[in-house]
Amino acid sequence: MDKTAIETKAAERLLSGQAWEDFCDTLKVAGTMIDQFGDQPSDLDRAEWYRFLTRVARSSFERLIENAEPTRPRLRDMVWRQSINFQTVDQDHLMCQFDEARDYRIVGTPGTIPYFVLALCTAPAPADAGARDWAQAGVAGLKEFDPSNLKTTNFLGSQQLHMNADGSFEIILSQNDPGEGKNWLKLDADTNCILIRYVWSDRANEISPDLRIERIDGAEPEPLTPALMANGLAWSGQAVLGYAELVRNWWQGNQGNFSAKLNRLDFSRAQYLSNGGVPDRHVAFGGWQKGLDEALVLEFTPPECEYWNFQICNIWQENLDTFEDGNGWVNNYRFNAEPDGTVRIVISERDPGISGNWVNSFGHDKGQWGLRFIRTETTPPVKLWRLPLADLEMRGEDALDPAAAVDTGQFVD
């Protein structure tokens, strides 16, 4: 179908209610995917699964309906308490979704945060997304249409920006080079998302960058159309299904299968870059498990880098803190080190009083975790212990028998 025929069909689906019904049916498909996990999820995990779906739905509405008007490009932070796919607690993700690779201009000031990076991403999507039903295809439909499957095609770090004398800057996003001396991010013909990561060290005392985006052609804002709304519902439904399948695939599928190799951290460029990652960092992911009466202890020596952090998540890849209580992660701005520079992190239900880097497992007996290092060429080996919490409380560091440590932090394909 040509563009006019596609818009006519999409409008018909919206006005008849078919687009809404298909969206609701797609959510139902996503909800039933927890059955594929068998008896692995605890009651807490299951409660968090359904909360996870509501969060992804809310985020998808914000990103793919409210923030996807072709004539009103916006850079908006992801919604509160959203931590899709290991989002770091001390990073903010701004996104702008668009339907085709037009030319854009971003202007702004850098603020005082230590680092931010702009990335252009592409997610698989057909031209007639809003003109078709998707629920009946289920997970198989994600091969053609998956808003969660972001691939980074180009990126630009704040350290690379040419600044004006007053500290402001301008970035051109286009398929053609705007000329020498310009900050330029090259769009591909199928680019459909801008993802900007802010990295904070001290939210209370730092100033956020101020970024604004506009279409270079100066197009005037247009009213919502039935075809555009049908398209937004299709994108939103597929995003919820896509993220549901993503966490399943990382936990028990061929994308990671973390549940089959618990209590290890694997550095993998392919794993990280598979969902919107930026290739200026190394990230290790894995699955963790322990009893509520046990502790996990990790030790590593951070290399020279712009930023590092460690975080634990539930099995749905949500940080256990979600921005509120100061728990669930350790980074290079808030950690204690041993005299030799080693960082020791303890994960348990109670603070055993050693190392100063305690992460509360908060009623969880398993989940996923991540260790990332930004702007570095090297990564450290990691030593890992699993032991009774009471033993650690009683004996302290003496309970960490070097012979009982598991070596991890390896690179894998």
Tab-separated table of C-alpha atoms in Angstrom:
chain	number	residue	atom	x	y	z
A	1	MET	CA	0.000	0.000	0.000
A	2	ASP	CA	1.140	3.560	-0.619
A	3	LYS	CA	1.206	6.167	2.157
A	4	THR	CA	-2.315	7.443	1.457
A	5	ALA	CA	-3.797	3.933	1.469
A	6	ILE	CA	-1.956	3.095	4.693
A	7	GLU	CA	-3.285	6.208	6.441
A	8	THR	CA	-6.813	5.497	5.200
A	9	LYS	CA	-6.711	1.926	6.530
A	10	ALA	CA	-5.191	3.016	9.849
A	11	ALA	CA	-7.862	5.680	10.276
A	12	GLU	CA	-10.599	3.133	9.588
A	13	ARG	CA	-9.173	0.803	12.255
A	14	LEU	CA	-9.077	3.588	14.817
A	15	LEU	CA	-12.550	4.949	14.130
A	16	SER	CA	-14.131	1.482	14.172
A	17	GLY	CA	-12.493	0.626	17.515
A	18	GLN	CA	-10.441	-2.171	15.954
A	19	ALA	CA	-7.107	-0.467	16.707
A	20	TRP	CA	-8.027	-0.144	20.391
A	21	GLU	CA	-9.205	-3.760	20.610
A	22	ASP	CA	-5.980	-4.988	19.043
A	23	PHE	CA	-3.966	-2.886	21.487
A	24	CYS	CA	-5.862	-4.395	24.445
A	25	ASP	CA	-5.443	-7.901	23.054
A	26	THR	CA	-1.706	-7.322	22.673
A	27	LEU	CA	-1.510	-6.377	26.363
A	28	LYS	CA	-3.303	-9.618	27.197
A	29	VAL	CA	-0.713	-11.582	25.232
A	30	ALA	CA	2.059	-9.814	27.160
A	31	GLY	CA	0.373	-10.553	30.493
A	32	THR	CA	0.221	-14.288	29.865
A	33	MET	CA	3.940	-14.498	29.154
A	34	ILE	CA	4.658	-14.968	32.856
A	35	ASP	CA	3.316	-18.508	32.423
A	36	GLN	CA	6.468	-19.326	30.441
A	37	PHE	CA	8.577	-18.808	33.586
A	38	GLY	CA	7.004	-21.849	35.251
A	39	ASP	CA	7.439	-21.979	39.024
A	40	GLN	CA	10.565	-19.794	39.032
A	41	PRO	CA	8.831	-16.507	40.004
A	42	SER	CA	8.003	-16.090	43.697
A	43	ASP	CA	4.800	-14.392	44.813
A	44	LEU	CA	6.812	-11.163	45.060
A	45	ASP	CA	8.169	-11.668	41.539
A	46	ARG	CA	4.667	-12.212	40.196
A	47	ALA	CA	3.315	-9.080	41.858
A	48	GLU	CA	6.219	-7.122	40.392
A	49	TRP	CA	5.574	-8.647	36.939
A	50	TYR	CA	2.150	-7.075	36.710
A	51	ARG	CA	3.483	-3.793	38.088
A	52	PHE	CA	6.258	-4.024	35.471
A	53	LEU	CA	3.644	-4.297	32.701
A	54	THR	CA	1.824	-1.185	33.968
A	55	ARG	CA	5.102	0.723	34.075
A	56	VAL	CA	6.054	-0.312	30.558
A	57	ALA	CA	2.568	0.591	29.319
A	58	ARG	CA	2.789	4.012	30.983
A	59	SER	CA	6.242	4.601	29.551
A	60	SER	CA	5.102	3.487	26.100
A	61	PHE	CA	2.176	5.921	26.138
A	62	GLU	CA	4.566	8.744	27.034
A	63	ARG	CA	7.188	7.829	24.460
A	64	LEU	CA	5.092	6.534	21.569
A	65	ILE	CA	1.881	8.567	21.745
A	66	GLU	CA	2.423	11.754	23.757
A	67	ASN	CA	5.972	12.214	22.519
A	68	ALA	CA	5.708	11.019	18.918
A	69	GLU	CA	3.856	13.793	17.108
A	70	PRO	CA	5.720	14.388	13.820
A	71	THR	CA	5.351	18.177	13.943
A	72	ARG	CA	6.044	18.532	17.687
A	73	PRO	CA	9.413	16.862	18.403
A	74	ARG	CA	10.245	16.861	22.108
A	75	LEU	CA	12.992	15.560	24.350
A	76	ARG	CA	11.243	14.154	27.407
A	77	ASP	CA	12.569	12.214	30.359
A	78	MET	CA	11.244	8.712	30.832
A	79	VAL	CA	8.428	8.534	33.370
A	80	TRP	CA	8.920	8.304	37.127
A	81	ARG	CA	9.833	4.899	38.607
A	82	GLN	CA	10.608	3.479	35.179
A	83	SER	CA	13.776	1.393	34.968
A	84	ILE	CA	13.420	-0.551	31.730
A	85	ASN	CA	16.250	-2.921	30.837
A	86	PHE	CA	18.730	-2.128	33.636
A	87	GLN	CA	18.301	1.640	33.475
A	88	THR	CA	20.794	3.059	35.933
A	89	VAL	CA	19.336	4.922	38.894
A	90	ASP	CA	21.734	7.829	38.476
A	91	GLN	CA	21.099	8.151	34.753
A	92	ASP	CA	18.130	9.862	33.123
A	93	HIS	CA	16.952	8.790	29.688
A	94	LEU	CA	15.425	11.418	27.412
A	95	MET	CA	13.743	10.166	24.268
A	96	CYS	CA	12.259	11.592	21.105
A	97	GLN	CA	10.381	9.281	18.757
A	98	PHE	CA	9.726	10.168	15.117
A	99	ASP	CA	8.198	8.507	12.085
A	100	GLU	CA	10.884	9.264	9.516
A	101	ALA	CA	14.427	10.613	9.315
A	102	ARG	CA	13.844	14.324	8.808
A	103	ASP	CA	16.444	16.973	9.657
A	104	TYR	CA	16.491	18.213	13.257
A	105	ARG	CA	18.413	20.708	15.344
A	106	ILE	CA	19.156	20.307	19.063
A	107	VAL	CA	20.290	23.434	20.920
A	108	GLY	CA	21.158	23.778	24.565
A	109	THR	CA	23.616	24.167	27.392
A	110	PRO	CA	25.502	21.311	29.077
A	111	GLY	CA	24.681	22.009	32.737
A	112	THR	CA	27.137	20.740	35.333
A	113	ILE	CA	26.616	16.972	35.238
A	114	PRO	CA	29.823	15.070	34.433
A	115	TYR	CA	28.675	13.406	31.239
A	116	PHE	CA	25.853	12.929	28.755
A	117	VAL	CA	25.617	11.106	25.456
A	118	LEU	CA	23.216	11.365	22.519
A	119	ALA	CA	22.435	8.246	20.495
A	120	LEU	CA	20.418	7.648	17.354
A	121	CYS	CA	18.530	4.370	17.318
A	122	THR	CA	16.490	2.251	14.965
A	123	ALA	CA	13.774	-0.202	15.975
A	124	PRO	CA	12.214	-2.630	13.481
A	125	ALA	CA	8.873	-1.252	12.328
A	126	PRO	CA	6.798	-1.610	9.141
A	127	ALA	CA	5.445	1.419	7.317
A	128	ASP	CA	1.860	0.181	7.838
A	129	ALA	CA	2.084	-0.447	11.605
A	130	GLY	CA	-1.180	1.343	12.372
A	131	ALA	CA	-3.031	-0.319	9.507
A	132	ARG	CA	-2.649	-3.904	10.761
A	133	ASP	CA	-3.626	-6.137	13.687
A	134	TRP	CA	-0.709	-7.411	15.774
A	135	ALA	CA	-2.086	-9.328	18.757
A	136	GLN	CA	-2.800	-12.452	16.723
A	137	ALA	CA	0.869	-12.651	15.677
A	138	GLY	CA	1.994	-12.694	19.308
A	139	VAL	CA	5.721	-12.781	19.994
A	140	ALA	CA	6.415	-13.839	16.404
A	141	GLY	CA	5.256	-10.390	15.263
A	142	LEU	CA	8.191	-8.788	17.096
A	143	LYS	CA	10.534	-9.931	14.310
A	144	GLU	CA	8.889	-7.331	12.092
A	145	PHE	CA	7.715	-4.776	14.649
A	146	ASP	CA	9.488	-4.350	18.004
A	147	PRO	CA	9.810	-0.861	19.544
A	148	SER	CA	11.856	-2.331	22.408
A	149	ASN	CA	14.574	-3.600	20.071
A	150	LEU	CA	16.654	-0.420	19.755
A	151	LYS	CA	19.890	-0.559	17.753
A	152	THR	CA	22.300	2.366	18.090
A	153	THR	CA	23.448	3.640	14.692
A	154	ASN	CA	25.416	6.717	15.795
A	155	PHE	CA	26.292	8.554	19.004
A	156	LEU	CA	27.943	11.715	20.279
A	157	GLY	CA	29.321	12.255	23.792
A	158	SER	CA	29.274	15.612	25.571
A	159	GLN	CA	33.084	15.694	25.600
A	160	GLN	CA	33.039	15.704	21.797
A	161	LEU	CA	30.802	18.762	21.411
A	162	HIS	CA	32.082	22.026	19.976
A	163	MET	CA	30.821	24.718	22.362
A	164	ASN	CA	30.050	28.356	21.604
A	165	ALA	CA	31.777	31.104	23.559
A	166	ASP	CA	28.763	31.415	25.881
A	167	GLY	CA	28.807	27.670	26.668
A	168	SER	CA	25.863	26.802	24.438
A	169	PHE	CA	25.943	24.339	21.560
A	170	GLU	CA	24.004	23.219	18.500
A	171	ILE	CA	23.766	19.692	17.084
A	172	ILE	CA	22.467	18.928	13.602
A	173	LEU	CA	20.728	15.581	13.018
A	174	SER	CA	20.509	14.878	9.314
A	175	GLN	CA	21.361	12.372	6.617
A	176	ASN	CA	23.716	14.847	4.913
A	177	ASP	CA	26.816	16.417	6.467
A	178	PRO	CA	26.020	20.059	7.419
A	179	GLY	CA	29.645	21.097	6.942
A	180	GLU	CA	32.911	21.473	8.785
A	181	GLY	CA	32.825	22.719	12.358
A	182	LYS	CA	29.271	21.570	13.040
A	183	ASN	CA	28.238	19.089	15.718
A	184	TRP	CA	26.618	16.413	13.576
A	185	LEU	CA	24.786	13.162	14.223
A	186	LYS	CA	24.147	11.266	11.016
A	187	LEU	CA	20.616	9.977	10.571
A	188	ASP	CA	19.955	6.837	8.586
A	189	ALA	CA	16.839	6.601	6.461
A	190	ASP	CA	15.243	4.262	9.027
A	191	THR	CA	16.326	6.085	12.210
A	192	ASN	CA	13.242	6.532	14.385
A	193	CYS	CA	14.455	7.366	17.900
A	194	ILE	CA	16.789	9.733	19.741
A	195	LEU	CA	17.972	8.492	23.141
A	196	ILE	CA	19.934	10.823	25.431
A	197	ARG	CA	21.539	9.588	28.647
A	198	TYR	CA	22.350	12.026	31.456
A	199	VAL	CA	24.829	10.715	34.042
A	200	TRP	CA	24.538	12.338	37.478
A	201	SER	CA	26.979	12.278	40.359
A	202	ASP	CA	25.032	14.471	42.835
A	203	ARG	CA	21.466	15.238	41.800
A	204	ALA	CA	20.921	17.669	44.670
A	205	ASN	CA	23.749	19.985	43.645
A	206	GLU	CA	24.199	19.570	39.896
A	207	ILE	CA	22.430	21.398	37.084
A	208	SER	CA	20.805	19.389	34.336
A	209	PRO	CA	21.584	20.094	30.678
A	210	ASP	CA	18.958	22.206	28.943
A	211	LEU	CA	18.218	20.681	25.532
A	212	ARG	CA	15.558	21.598	22.979
A	213	ILE	CA	14.834	19.970	19.633
A	214	GLU	CA	13.176	21.378	16.535
A	215	ARG	CA	12.576	20.397	12.945
A	216	ILE	CA	14.865	22.340	10.656
A	217	ASP	CA	12.094	22.718	8.066
A	218	GLY	CA	10.055	24.705	10.630
A	219	ALA	CA	6.883	22.647	10.137
A	220	GLU	CA	3.888	24.063	11.998
A	221	PRO	CA	2.177	21.843	14.616
A	222	GLU	CA	-0.740	19.835	13.258
A	223	PRO	CA	-3.794	18.342	15.034
A	224	LEU	CA	-3.958	14.670	15.911
A	225	THR	CA	-5.299	12.416	13.166
A	226	PRO	CA	-7.055	9.037	13.467
A	227	ALA	CA	-4.222	7.422	11.496
A	228	LEU	CA	-1.570	8.831	13.844
A	229	MET	CA	-3.495	7.608	16.905
A	230	ALA	CA	-3.870	4.124	15.392
A	231	ASN	CA	-0.138	4.116	14.790
A	232	GLY	CA	0.576	5.163	18.385
A	233	LEU	CA	-1.615	2.395	19.807
A	234	ALA	CA	0.125	-0.191	17.638
A	235	TRP	CA	3.580	1.024	18.690
A	236	SER	CA	2.583	1.137	22.372
A	237	GLY	CA	1.108	-2.357	22.405
A	238	GLN	CA	4.116	-3.844	20.640
A	239	ALA	CA	6.464	-2.037	23.034
A	240	VAL	CA	4.818	-3.672	26.053
A	241	LEU	CA	4.984	-7.072	24.363
A	242	GLY	CA	8.568	-6.426	23.252
A	243	TYR	CA	9.829	-5.599	26.730
A	244	ALA	CA	7.980	-8.577	28.182
A	245	GLU	CA	9.730	-10.829	25.687
A	246	LEU	CA	13.055	-9.048	26.269
A	247	VAL	CA	13.135	-9.832	29.995
A	248	ARG	CA	12.008	-13.407	29.343
A	249	ASN	CA	14.684	-13.865	26.707
A	250	TRP	CA	17.446	-12.481	28.918
A	251	TRP	CA	16.336	-14.583	31.888
A	252	GLN	CA	15.649	-17.907	30.177
A	253	GLY	CA	16.122	-17.528	26.412
A	254	ASN	CA	19.017	-17.446	23.983
A	255	GLN	CA	19.663	-13.722	24.510
A	256	GLY	CA	21.202	-14.393	27.918
A	257	ASN	CA	19.717	-17.423	29.677
A	258	PHE	CA	20.866	-15.945	32.982
A	259	SER	CA	18.679	-18.304	35.014
A	260	ALA	CA	20.834	-21.230	33.845
A	261	LYS	CA	24.153	-19.626	34.873
A	262	LEU	CA	23.424	-17.747	38.068
A	263	ASN	CA	25.832	-15.733	40.204
A	264	ARG	CA	28.197	-14.597	37.484
A	265	LEU	CA	28.796	-11.421	35.493
A	266	ASP	CA	29.607	-11.680	31.790
A	267	PHE	CA	30.973	-8.754	29.805
A	268	SER	CA	29.466	-8.932	26.329
A	269	ARG	CA	29.486	-6.191	23.706
A	270	ALA	CA	26.752	-7.983	21.778
A	271	GLN	CA	24.545	-8.294	24.853
A	272	TYR	CA	24.832	-4.638	25.765
A	273	LEU	CA	24.519	-3.258	22.247
A	274	SER	CA	21.476	-5.449	21.555
A	275	ASN	CA	19.117	-2.884	23.061
A	276	GLY	CA	20.128	0.707	22.533
A	277	GLY	CA	23.585	0.500	24.096
A	278	VAL	CA	26.315	3.005	23.253
A	279	PRO	CA	29.770	1.572	22.398
A	280	ASP	CA	31.740	3.875	24.695
A	281	ARG	CA	31.441	1.516	27.664
A	282	HIS	CA	31.762	-2.057	28.865
A	283	VAL	CA	28.838	-3.641	30.713
A	284	ALA	CA	28.559	-7.042	32.401
A	285	PHE	CA	25.158	-8.609	33.003
A	286	GLY	CA	24.031	-11.768	34.718
A	287	GLY	CA	21.582	-13.403	37.064
A	288	TRP	CA	21.918	-13.654	40.836
A	289	GLN	CA	20.350	-15.961	43.404
A	290	LYS	CA	20.606	-16.506	47.146
A	291	GLY	CA	18.434	-17.478	50.079
A	292	LEU	CA	16.940	-14.735	52.221
A	293	ASP	CA	19.257	-15.957	54.989
A	294	GLU	CA	22.315	-15.732	52.734
A	295	ALA	CA	24.590	-13.009	51.402
A	296	LEU	CA	26.383	-12.428	48.123
A	297	VAL	CA	29.703	-10.588	48.251
A	298	LEU	CA	31.497	-9.170	45.220
A	299	GLU	CA	35.011	-7.728	45.046
A	300	PHE	CA	36.659	-5.858	42.168
A	301	THR	CA	39.069	-2.985	41.595
A	302	PRO	CA	37.578	-0.325	39.288
A	303	PRO	CA	39.801	0.765	36.384
A	304	GLU	CA	40.301	4.383	35.361
A	305	CYS	CA	37.023	5.470	33.772
A	306	GLU	CA	34.555	8.320	33.433
A	307	TYR	CA	31.956	6.522	35.537
A	308	TRP	CA	31.174	3.082	36.947
A	309	ASN	CA	28.251	1.544	38.719
A	310	PHE	CA	26.911	-1.745	40.024
A	311	GLN	CA	23.192	-2.393	40.466
A	312	ILE	CA	20.876	-5.241	41.298
A	313	CYS	CA	17.451	-5.701	39.773
A	314	ASN	CA	14.531	-8.064	40.066
A	315	ILE	CA	14.135	-10.666	37.327
A	316	TRP	CA	12.217	-8.074	35.294
A	317	GLN	CA	15.380	-5.901	35.092
A	318	GLU	CA	14.002	-3.192	37.383
A	319	ASN	CA	16.368	-1.640	39.900
A	320	LEU	CA	15.176	-2.456	43.417
A	321	ASP	CA	15.398	1.181	44.450
A	322	THR	CA	13.823	2.953	41.470
A	323	PHE	CA	15.247	6.338	42.393
A	324	GLU	CA	13.868	6.770	45.904
A	325	ASP	CA	15.709	5.285	48.870
A	326	GLY	CA	19.373	5.432	47.890
A	327	ASN	CA	19.578	1.639	47.794
A	328	GLY	CA	20.077	-0.878	45.023
A	329	TRP	CA	23.268	0.456	43.490
A	330	VAL	CA	26.852	1.577	44.139
A	331	ASN	CA	28.823	3.934	41.912
A	332	ASN	CA	32.107	5.836	41.745
A	333	TYR	CA	30.574	8.834	43.522
A	334	ARG	CA	29.155	6.903	46.481
A	335	PHE	CA	31.270	3.948	47.599
A	336	ASN	CA	33.817	2.830	50.155
A	337	ALA	CA	37.077	1.195	49.086
A	338	GLU	CA	39.481	-1.074	50.934
A	339	PRO	CA	43.021	0.258	51.542
A	340	ASP	CA	44.269	-1.451	48.365
A	341	GLY	CA	41.503	0.119	46.227
A	342	THR	CA	39.287	-2.960	46.134
A	343	VAL	CA	35.534	-2.348	46.237
A	344	ARG	CA	33.562	-4.931	48.233
A	345	ILE	CA	29.772	-5.011	47.799
A	346	VAL	CA	27.454	-7.043	50.044
A	347	ILE	CA	23.936	-8.043	48.951
A	348	SER	CA	21.744	-9.288	51.777
A	349	GLU	CA	18.545	-8.713	53.744
A	350	ARG	CA	20.465	-7.068	56.610
A	351	ASP	CA	23.623	-5.004	56.718
A	352	PRO	CA	26.362	-7.266	58.132
A	353	GLY	CA	28.465	-4.232	58.929
A	354	ILE	CA	31.445	-4.815	56.650
A	355	SER	CA	32.731	-2.878	53.614
A	356	GLY	CA	30.262	0.010	53.823
A	357	ASN	CA	28.760	-0.962	50.450
A	358	TRP	CA	25.600	-2.795	51.456
A	359	VAL	CA	22.787	-3.396	48.951
A	360	ASN	CA	19.464	-4.512	50.389
A	361	SER	CA	17.990	-7.491	48.517
A	362	PHE	CA	14.614	-6.261	49.798
A	363	GLY	CA	12.804	-9.592	50.017
A	364	HIS	CA	14.141	-10.910	46.712
A	365	ASP	CA	15.887	-14.259	46.391
A	366	LYS	CA	16.934	-13.797	42.748
A	367	GLY	CA	17.161	-11.298	39.955
A	368	GLN	CA	19.480	-9.782	37.404
A	369	TRP	CA	22.432	-7.462	37.937
A	370	GLY	CA	24.792	-5.267	35.972
A	371	LEU	CA	28.286	-3.796	36.309
A	372	ARG	CA	29.227	-0.990	33.895
A	373	PHE	CA	32.304	1.112	33.174
A	374	ILE	CA	32.009	4.168	30.902
A	375	ARG	CA	34.871	5.469	28.760
A	376	THR	CA	37.437	2.867	29.670
A	377	GLU	CA	39.474	0.325	27.738
A	378	THR	CA	39.788	-2.220	30.547
A	379	THR	CA	37.497	-4.145	32.856
A	380	PRO	CA	38.308	-5.845	36.178
A	381	PRO	CA	37.951	-9.458	37.226
A	382	VAL	CA	35.313	-10.005	39.910
A	383	LYS	CA	35.427	-12.363	42.891
A	384	LEU	CA	32.110	-13.626	44.211
A	385	TRP	CA	31.077	-15.410	47.399
A	386	ARG	CA	27.710	-16.887	48.421
A	387	LEU	CA	27.554	-17.678	52.125
A	388	PRO	CA	25.246	-17.641	55.164
A	389	LEU	CA	24.464	-14.104	56.287
A	390	ALA	CA	24.862	-15.123	59.934
A	391	ASP	CA	28.398	-16.339	59.192
A	392	LEU	CA	29.295	-13.004	57.603
A	393	GLU	CA	27.793	-11.107	60.525
A	394	MET	CA	29.714	-13.218	63.051
A	395	ARG	CA	33.122	-13.481	61.381
A	396	GLY	CA	33.221	-10.441	59.122
A	397	GLU	CA	35.957	-10.481	56.471
A	398	ASP	CA	37.333	-13.756	57.860
A	399	ALA	CA	34.239	-15.493	56.452
A	400	LEU	CA	35.417	-14.704	52.917
A	401	ASP	CA	37.642	-17.696	52.248
A	402	PRO	CA	39.713	-16.932	49.112
A	403	ALA	CA	39.517	-20.590	48.110
A	404	ALA	CA	35.714	-20.418	48.134
A	405	ALA	CA	35.493	-17.403	45.822
A	406	VAL	CA	34.129	-17.778	42.316
A	407	ASP	CA	36.028	-15.900	39.616
A	408	THR	CA	33.804	-14.031	37.172
A	409	GLY	CA	33.822	-10.816	35.152
A	410	GLN	CA	34.865	-12.656	32.000
A	411	PHE	CA	34.246	-11.573	28.397
A	412	VAL	CA	31.921	-13.764	26.324
A	413	ASP	CA	30.761	-13.620	22.715
